[in-house]
CSV table of C-alpha atoms in Angstrom, one decimal:
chain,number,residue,atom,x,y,z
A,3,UNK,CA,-10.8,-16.7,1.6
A,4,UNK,CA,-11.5,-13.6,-0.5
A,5,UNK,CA,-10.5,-11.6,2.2
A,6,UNK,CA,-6.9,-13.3,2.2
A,7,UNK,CA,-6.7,-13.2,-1.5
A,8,UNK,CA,-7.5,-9.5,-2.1
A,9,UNK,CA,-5.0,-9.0,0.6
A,10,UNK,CA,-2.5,-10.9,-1.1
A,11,UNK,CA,-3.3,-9.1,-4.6
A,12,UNK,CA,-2.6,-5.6,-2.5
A,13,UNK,CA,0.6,-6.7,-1.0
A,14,UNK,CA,1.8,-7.9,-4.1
A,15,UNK,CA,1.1,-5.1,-5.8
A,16,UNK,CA,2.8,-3.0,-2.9
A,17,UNK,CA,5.9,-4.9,-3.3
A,18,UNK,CA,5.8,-4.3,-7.1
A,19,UNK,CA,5.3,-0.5,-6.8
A,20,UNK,CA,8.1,-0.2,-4.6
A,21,UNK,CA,10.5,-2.8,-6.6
A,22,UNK,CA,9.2,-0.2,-9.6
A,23,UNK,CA,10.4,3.0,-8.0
A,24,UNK,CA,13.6,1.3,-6.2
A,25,UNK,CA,14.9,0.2,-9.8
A,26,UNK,CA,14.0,3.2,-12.1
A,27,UNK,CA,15.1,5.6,-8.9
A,28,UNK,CA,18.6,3.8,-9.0
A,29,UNK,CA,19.0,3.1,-12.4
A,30,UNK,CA,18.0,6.6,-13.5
A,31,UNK,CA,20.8,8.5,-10.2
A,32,UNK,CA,23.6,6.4,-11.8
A,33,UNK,CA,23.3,6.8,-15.5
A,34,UNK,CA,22.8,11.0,-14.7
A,35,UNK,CA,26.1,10.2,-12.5
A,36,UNK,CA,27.7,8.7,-16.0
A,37,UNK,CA,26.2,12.1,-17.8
A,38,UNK,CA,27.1,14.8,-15.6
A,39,UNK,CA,30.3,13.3,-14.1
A,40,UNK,CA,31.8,11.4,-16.7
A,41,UNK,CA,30.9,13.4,-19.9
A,42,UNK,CA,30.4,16.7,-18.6
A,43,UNK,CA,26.8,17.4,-18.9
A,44,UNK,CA,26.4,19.3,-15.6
A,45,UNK,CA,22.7,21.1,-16.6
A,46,UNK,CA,20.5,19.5,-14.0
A,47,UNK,CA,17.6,21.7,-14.3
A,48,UNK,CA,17.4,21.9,-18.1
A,49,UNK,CA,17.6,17.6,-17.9
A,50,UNK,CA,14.8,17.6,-15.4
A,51,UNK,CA,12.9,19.7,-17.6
A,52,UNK,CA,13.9,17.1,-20.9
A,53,UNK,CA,12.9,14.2,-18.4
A,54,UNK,CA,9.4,15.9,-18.1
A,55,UNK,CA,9.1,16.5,-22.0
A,56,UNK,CA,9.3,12.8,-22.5
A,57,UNK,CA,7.3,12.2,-19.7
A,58,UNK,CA,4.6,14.3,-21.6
A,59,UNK,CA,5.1,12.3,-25.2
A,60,UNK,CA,4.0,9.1,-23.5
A,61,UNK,CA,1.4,10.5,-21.4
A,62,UNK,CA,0.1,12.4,-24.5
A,63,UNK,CA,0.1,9.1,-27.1
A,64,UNK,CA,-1.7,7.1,-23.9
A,65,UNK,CA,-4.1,9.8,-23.6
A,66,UNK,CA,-4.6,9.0,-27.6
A,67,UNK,CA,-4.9,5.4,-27.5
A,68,UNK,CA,-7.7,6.0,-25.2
A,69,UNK,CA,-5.4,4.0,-22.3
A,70,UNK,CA,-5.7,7.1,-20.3
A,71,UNK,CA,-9.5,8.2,-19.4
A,72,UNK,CA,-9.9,11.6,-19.5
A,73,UNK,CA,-10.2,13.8,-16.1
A,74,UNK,CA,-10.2,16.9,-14.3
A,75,UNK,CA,-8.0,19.1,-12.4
A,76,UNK,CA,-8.6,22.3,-11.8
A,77,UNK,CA,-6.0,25.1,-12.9
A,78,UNK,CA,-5.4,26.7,-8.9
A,79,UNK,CA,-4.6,23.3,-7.8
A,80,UNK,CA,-2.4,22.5,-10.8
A,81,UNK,CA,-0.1,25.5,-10.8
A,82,UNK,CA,0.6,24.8,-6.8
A,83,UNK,CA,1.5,21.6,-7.6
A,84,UNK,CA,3.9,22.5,-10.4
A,85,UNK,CA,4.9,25.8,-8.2
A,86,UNK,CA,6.2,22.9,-5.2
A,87,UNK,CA,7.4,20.7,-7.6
A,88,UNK,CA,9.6,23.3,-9.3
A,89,UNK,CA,10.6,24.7,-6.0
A,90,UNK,CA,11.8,21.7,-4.7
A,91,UNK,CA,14.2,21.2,-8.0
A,92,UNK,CA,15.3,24.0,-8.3
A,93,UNK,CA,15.8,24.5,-4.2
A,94,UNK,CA,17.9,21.2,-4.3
A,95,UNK,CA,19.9,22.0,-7.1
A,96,UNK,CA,20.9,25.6,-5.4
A,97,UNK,CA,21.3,24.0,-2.6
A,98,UNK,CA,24.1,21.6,-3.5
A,99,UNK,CA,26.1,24.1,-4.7
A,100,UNK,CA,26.0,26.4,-1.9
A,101,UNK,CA,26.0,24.0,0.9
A,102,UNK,CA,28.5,21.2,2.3
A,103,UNK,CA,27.4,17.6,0.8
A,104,UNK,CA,27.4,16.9,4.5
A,105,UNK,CA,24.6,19.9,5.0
A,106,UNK,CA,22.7,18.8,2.0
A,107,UNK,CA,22.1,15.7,3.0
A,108,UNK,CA,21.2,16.8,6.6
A,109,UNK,CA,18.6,18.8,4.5
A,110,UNK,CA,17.7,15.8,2.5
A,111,UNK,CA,16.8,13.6,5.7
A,112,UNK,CA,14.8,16.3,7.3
A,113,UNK,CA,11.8,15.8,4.5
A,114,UNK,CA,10.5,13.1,6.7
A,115,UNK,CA,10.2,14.8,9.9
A,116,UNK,CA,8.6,18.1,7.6
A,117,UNK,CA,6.3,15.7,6.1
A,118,UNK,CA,5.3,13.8,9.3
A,119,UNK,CA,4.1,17.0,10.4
A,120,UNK,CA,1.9,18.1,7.2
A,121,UNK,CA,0.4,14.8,7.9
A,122,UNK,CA,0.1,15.6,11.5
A,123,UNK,CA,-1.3,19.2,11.1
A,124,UNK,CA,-3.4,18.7,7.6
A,125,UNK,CA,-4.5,15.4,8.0
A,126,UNK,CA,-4.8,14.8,11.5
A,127,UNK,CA,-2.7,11.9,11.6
A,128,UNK,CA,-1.0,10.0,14.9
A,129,UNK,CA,2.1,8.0,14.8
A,130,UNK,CA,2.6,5.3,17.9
A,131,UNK,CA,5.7,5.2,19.9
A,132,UNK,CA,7.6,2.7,17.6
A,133,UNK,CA,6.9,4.3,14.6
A,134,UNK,CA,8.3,7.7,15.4
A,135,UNK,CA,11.6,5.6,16.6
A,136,UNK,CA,11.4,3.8,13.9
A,137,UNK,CA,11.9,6.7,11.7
A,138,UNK,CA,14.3,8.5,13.7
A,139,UNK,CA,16.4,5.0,13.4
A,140,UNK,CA,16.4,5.1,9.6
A,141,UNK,CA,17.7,9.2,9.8
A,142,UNK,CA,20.2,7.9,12.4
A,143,UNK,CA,21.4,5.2,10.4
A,144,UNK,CA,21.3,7.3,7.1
A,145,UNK,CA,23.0,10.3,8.7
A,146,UNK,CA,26.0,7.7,9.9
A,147,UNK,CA,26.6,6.8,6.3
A,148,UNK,CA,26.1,9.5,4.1
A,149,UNK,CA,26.7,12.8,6.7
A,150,UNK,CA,31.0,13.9,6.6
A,151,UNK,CA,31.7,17.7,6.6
A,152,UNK,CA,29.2,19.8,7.9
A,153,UNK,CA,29.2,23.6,6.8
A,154,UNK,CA,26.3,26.0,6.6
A,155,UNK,CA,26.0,29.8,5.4
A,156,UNK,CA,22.5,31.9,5.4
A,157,UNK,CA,22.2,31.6,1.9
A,158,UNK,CA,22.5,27.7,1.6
A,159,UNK,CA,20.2,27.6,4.4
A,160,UNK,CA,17.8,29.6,2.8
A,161,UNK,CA,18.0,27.3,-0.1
A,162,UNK,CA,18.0,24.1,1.8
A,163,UNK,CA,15.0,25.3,3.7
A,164,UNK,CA,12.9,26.3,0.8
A,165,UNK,CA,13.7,22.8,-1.0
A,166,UNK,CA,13.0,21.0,2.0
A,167,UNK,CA,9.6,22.5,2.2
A,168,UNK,CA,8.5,22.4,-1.0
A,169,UNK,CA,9.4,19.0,-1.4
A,170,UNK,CA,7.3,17.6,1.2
A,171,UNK,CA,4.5,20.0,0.0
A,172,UNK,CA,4.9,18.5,-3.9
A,173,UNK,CA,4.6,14.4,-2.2
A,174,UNK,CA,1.8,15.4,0.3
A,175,UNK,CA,0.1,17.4,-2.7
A,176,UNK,CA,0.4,14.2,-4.9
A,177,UNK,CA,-1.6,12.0,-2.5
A,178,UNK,CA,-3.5,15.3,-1.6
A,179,UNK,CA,-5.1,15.1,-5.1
A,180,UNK,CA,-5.4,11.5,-6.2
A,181,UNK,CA,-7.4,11.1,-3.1
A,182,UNK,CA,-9.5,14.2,-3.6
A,183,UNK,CA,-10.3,13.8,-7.5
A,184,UNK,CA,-10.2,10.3,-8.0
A,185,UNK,CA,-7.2,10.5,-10.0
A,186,UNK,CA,-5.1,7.8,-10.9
A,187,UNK,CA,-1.2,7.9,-11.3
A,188,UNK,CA,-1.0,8.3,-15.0
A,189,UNK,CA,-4.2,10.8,-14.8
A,190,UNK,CA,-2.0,12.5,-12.5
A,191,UNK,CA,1.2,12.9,-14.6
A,192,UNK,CA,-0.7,13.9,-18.0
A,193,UNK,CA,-2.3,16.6,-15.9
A,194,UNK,CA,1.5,17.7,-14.0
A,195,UNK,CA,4.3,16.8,-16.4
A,196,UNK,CA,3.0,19.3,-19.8
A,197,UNK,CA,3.5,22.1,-17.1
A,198,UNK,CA,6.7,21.0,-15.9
A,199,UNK,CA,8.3,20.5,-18.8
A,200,UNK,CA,7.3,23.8,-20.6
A,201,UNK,CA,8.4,25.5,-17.2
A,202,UNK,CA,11.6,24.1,-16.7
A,203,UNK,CA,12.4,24.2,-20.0
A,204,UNK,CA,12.3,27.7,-20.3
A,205,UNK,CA,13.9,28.6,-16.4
A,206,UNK,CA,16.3,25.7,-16.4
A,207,UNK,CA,19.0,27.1,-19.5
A,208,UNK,CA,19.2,29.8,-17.6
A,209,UNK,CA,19.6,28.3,-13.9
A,210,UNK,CA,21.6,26.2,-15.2
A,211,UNK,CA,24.2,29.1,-16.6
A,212,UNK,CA,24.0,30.9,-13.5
A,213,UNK,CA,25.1,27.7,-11.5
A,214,UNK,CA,27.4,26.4,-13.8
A,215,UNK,CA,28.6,29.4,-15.8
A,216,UNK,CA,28.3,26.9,-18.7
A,217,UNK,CA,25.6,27.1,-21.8
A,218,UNK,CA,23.4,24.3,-22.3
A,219,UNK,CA,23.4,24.8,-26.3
A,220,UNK,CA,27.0,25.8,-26.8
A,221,UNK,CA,27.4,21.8,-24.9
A,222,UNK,CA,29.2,19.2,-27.5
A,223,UNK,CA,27.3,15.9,-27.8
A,224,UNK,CA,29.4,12.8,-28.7
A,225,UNK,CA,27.5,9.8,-29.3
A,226,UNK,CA,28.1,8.1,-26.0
A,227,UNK,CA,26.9,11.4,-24.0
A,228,UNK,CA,23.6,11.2,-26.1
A,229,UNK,CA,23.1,7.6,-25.8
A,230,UNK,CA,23.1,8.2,-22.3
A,231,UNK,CA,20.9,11.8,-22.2
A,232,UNK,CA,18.2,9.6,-24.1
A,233,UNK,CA,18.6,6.8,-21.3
A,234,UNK,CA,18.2,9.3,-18.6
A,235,UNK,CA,14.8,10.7,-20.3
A,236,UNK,CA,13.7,7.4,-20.8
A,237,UNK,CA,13.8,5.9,-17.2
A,238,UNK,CA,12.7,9.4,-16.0
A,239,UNK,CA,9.3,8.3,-17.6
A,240,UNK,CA,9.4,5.3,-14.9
A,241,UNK,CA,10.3,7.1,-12.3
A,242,UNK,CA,7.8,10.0,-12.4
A,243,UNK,CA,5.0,7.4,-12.8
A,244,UNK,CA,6.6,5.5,-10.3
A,245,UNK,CA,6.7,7.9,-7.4
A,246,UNK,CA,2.7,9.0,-8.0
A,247,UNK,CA,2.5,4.9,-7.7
A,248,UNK,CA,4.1,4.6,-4.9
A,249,UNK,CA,2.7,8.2,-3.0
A,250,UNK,CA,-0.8,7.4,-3.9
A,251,UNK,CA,-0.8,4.1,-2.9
A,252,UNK,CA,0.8,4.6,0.4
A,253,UNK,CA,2.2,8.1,1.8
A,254,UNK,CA,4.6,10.9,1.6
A,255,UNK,CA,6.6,9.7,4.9
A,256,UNK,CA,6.1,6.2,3.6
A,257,UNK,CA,7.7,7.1,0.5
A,258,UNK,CA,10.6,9.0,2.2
A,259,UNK,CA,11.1,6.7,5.1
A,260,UNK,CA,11.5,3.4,2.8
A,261,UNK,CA,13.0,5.7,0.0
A,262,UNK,CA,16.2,5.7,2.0
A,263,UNK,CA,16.1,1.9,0.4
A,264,UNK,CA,17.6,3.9,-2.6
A,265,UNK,CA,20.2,6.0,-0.4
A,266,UNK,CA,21.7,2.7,0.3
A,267,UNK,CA,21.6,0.7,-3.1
A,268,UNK,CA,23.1,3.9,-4.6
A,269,UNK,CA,25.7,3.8,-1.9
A,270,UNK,CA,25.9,-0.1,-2.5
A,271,UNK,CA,26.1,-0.2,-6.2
A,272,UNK,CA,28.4,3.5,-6.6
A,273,UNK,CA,31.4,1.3,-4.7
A,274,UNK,CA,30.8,-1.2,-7.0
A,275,UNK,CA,30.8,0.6,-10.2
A,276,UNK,CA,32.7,3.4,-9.8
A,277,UNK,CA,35.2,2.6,-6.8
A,278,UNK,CA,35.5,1.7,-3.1
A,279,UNK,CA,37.1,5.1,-2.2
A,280,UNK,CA,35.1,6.1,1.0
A,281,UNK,CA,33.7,2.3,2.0
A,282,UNK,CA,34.5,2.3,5.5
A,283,UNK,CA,33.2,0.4,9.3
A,284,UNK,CA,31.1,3.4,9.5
A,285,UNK,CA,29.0,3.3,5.9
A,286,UNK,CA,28.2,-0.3,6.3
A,287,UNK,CA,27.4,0.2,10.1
A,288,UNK,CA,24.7,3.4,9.2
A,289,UNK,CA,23.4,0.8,6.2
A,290,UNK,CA,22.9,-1.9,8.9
A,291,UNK,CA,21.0,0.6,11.0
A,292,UNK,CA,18.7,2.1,8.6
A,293,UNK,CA,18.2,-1.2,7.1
A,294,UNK,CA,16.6,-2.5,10.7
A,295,UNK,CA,14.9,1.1,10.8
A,296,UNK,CA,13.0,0.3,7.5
A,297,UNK,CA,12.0,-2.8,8.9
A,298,UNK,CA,11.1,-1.7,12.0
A,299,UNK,CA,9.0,1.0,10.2
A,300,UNK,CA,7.5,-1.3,8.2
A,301,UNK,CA,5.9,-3.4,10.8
A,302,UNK,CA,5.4,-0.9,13.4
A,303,UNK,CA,3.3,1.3,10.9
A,304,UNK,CA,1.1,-1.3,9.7
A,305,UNK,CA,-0.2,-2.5,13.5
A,306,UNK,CA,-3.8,-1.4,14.1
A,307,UNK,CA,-2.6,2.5,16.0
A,308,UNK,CA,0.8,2.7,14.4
A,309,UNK,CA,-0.7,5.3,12.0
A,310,UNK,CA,-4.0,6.5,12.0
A,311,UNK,CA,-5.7,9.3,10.1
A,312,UNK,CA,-8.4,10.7,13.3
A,313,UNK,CA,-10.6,12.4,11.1
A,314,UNK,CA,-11.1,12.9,7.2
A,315,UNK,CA,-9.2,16.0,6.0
A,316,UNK,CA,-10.6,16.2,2.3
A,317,UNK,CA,-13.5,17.3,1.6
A,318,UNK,CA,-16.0,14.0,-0.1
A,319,UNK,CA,-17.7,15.3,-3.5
A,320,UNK,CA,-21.3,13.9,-4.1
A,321,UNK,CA,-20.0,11.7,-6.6
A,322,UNK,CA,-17.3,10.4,-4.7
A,323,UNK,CA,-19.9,9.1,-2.4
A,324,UNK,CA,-22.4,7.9,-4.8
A,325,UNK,CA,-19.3,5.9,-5.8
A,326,UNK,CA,-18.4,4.7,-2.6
A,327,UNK,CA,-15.3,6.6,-2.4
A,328,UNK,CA,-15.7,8.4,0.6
A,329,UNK,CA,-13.1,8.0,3.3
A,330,UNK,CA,-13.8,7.0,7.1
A,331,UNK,CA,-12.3,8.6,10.3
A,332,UNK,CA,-11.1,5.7,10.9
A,333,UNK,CA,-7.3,4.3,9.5
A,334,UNK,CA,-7.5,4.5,6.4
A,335,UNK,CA,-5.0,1.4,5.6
A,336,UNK,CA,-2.2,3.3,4.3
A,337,UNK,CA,1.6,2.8,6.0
């Protein structure tokens, strides 16, 4: 009986995590459409590093309160998180502007194969029959509603490659370290977003004038635009915290495989605020596909063999094991 009811308590608290992400994620892609498309601010690196500052306010009057425990993580570690992380933004940002949104979104679906095989090769992880289908029916179904023109040039290659990869490195690096020092989510973020923010705050002005050919502090705020620039930073909060939520508790390919939740509701809730233009046979037919794909995924990846880590792949600390934290080569539960 306690058995069923701590298994209850997790799923319930999967399905919150999840709901979490899905509903900051979506809330926070359309009010930065409002921003950027509607009022003009187009300076996507300088907002991600603003989104990261008040990420570091909250995390910082937590850390006061006493509501987040202090803890360690050492300074290599750090700065190659941060170095991903920043990589990855500043990768997808480039490459939007040099590829095809048809491209980009190619490049955007390919994170799951990349990070099915950091799994495979740093974690020694095996994925059953149905589950690689499964994901290969979400990219298919993803690809169908969101992939039109196609175009490609060596530089917006280069810039979709390097995004690609250091995305997948910055989510397998967030489970990477919760899992090897004990860290919780919010640990996590105190730790990561200070960095972030004083980085791309300083890189992003200048980015952003080299992609835009605009200045961020020559920009003219009316009060609508910076009702919504403080909206943006706010959700941001939920959605950073969110997505160490969501990685830790399950995994990167999770994350990006049932992320494409978010592709669709975007897709779903864009016609209905902003237009039908584009709403066609074929976008509801890829939803319908990676909507089965997702379920699919779901339940294939949770059978006993659907996804098993062979062997553990971080190494246990003394006090880890005096605290029982040490991991078995066995599955370790995660989907």
């Amino acid at each position: 009986m306690a058995a069923t009811s701590k298994t209850d308590q997790k799923a319930a608290l999967d399905i919150a995590s999840w709901l979490f992400n899905v509903v900051t994620s979506v809330g926070i892609i359309l009010v930065n459409k409002a921003l950027m498309a509607t009022y003009g601010f187009s300076f996507a690196t300088t907002l991600t590093g603003l989104h990261f500052g008040t990420t570091t306010l909250l995390t910082t009057f937590l850390t006061w309160l006493g509501y987040i425990q202090p803890s360690q993580l050492p300074w290599p570690d750090l700065l190659k998180f941060v170095l991903f992380a920043n990589f990855s933004i500043v990768g997808m940002n480039v490459s939007l502007m040099w590829n095809s949104v048809g491209f980009y979104q190619i490049a955007k679906l390919s994170m799951i194969p990349v990070s099915c095989l950091l799994e495979v090769v740093l974690d020694n992880v095996r994925y059953s029959r149905d589950t690689k289908l499964s994901i290969l029916l979400v990219l298919a179904g993803v690809a169908v509603c969101t992939v039109t023109d196609v175009s490609v040039n060596l530089n917006g290659f280069l810039a979709a490659a390097i995004a690609v990869w250091s995305t997948a490195l910055q989510q397998y690096y967030v489970h990477y370290l919760q899992r090897k020092y004990s860290l919780g989510s919010f640990n996590l973020l105190a730790h990561t977003a200070p960095v972030q923010a004083a980085s791309l705050l300083l890189v992003g002005p200048f980015l952003d004038y080299w992609l835009t050919n605009q200045r961020v502090d020559a920009f003219n705020f009316s009060f609508v635009s910076l009702f919504f620039l403080i909206l943006s930073c706010s959700i941001a909060v939920g959605t950073n915290l969110s997505q160490f939520i969501c990685i830790g508790r399950f995994t990167a390919v999770s994350f990006q495989v049932l992320g494409h939740m978010k592709t669709i509701l975007v897709l779903v809730l864009g016609f209905t605020f902003f237009g039908k233009e584009g709403l066609n046979m074929q976008v509801v037919l890829g939803m319908l596909i990676a909507i089965l794909g997702m379920i699919w995924y779901g339940n294939a990846s949770s059978k006993p063999g659907g996804k098993e880590r062979r062997s553990p792949s971080i190494p246990i600390t003394k006090a880890q094991k005096l605290n029982g934290l040490s991991e078995t080569s066995e599955s370790d539960g995660k989907v």
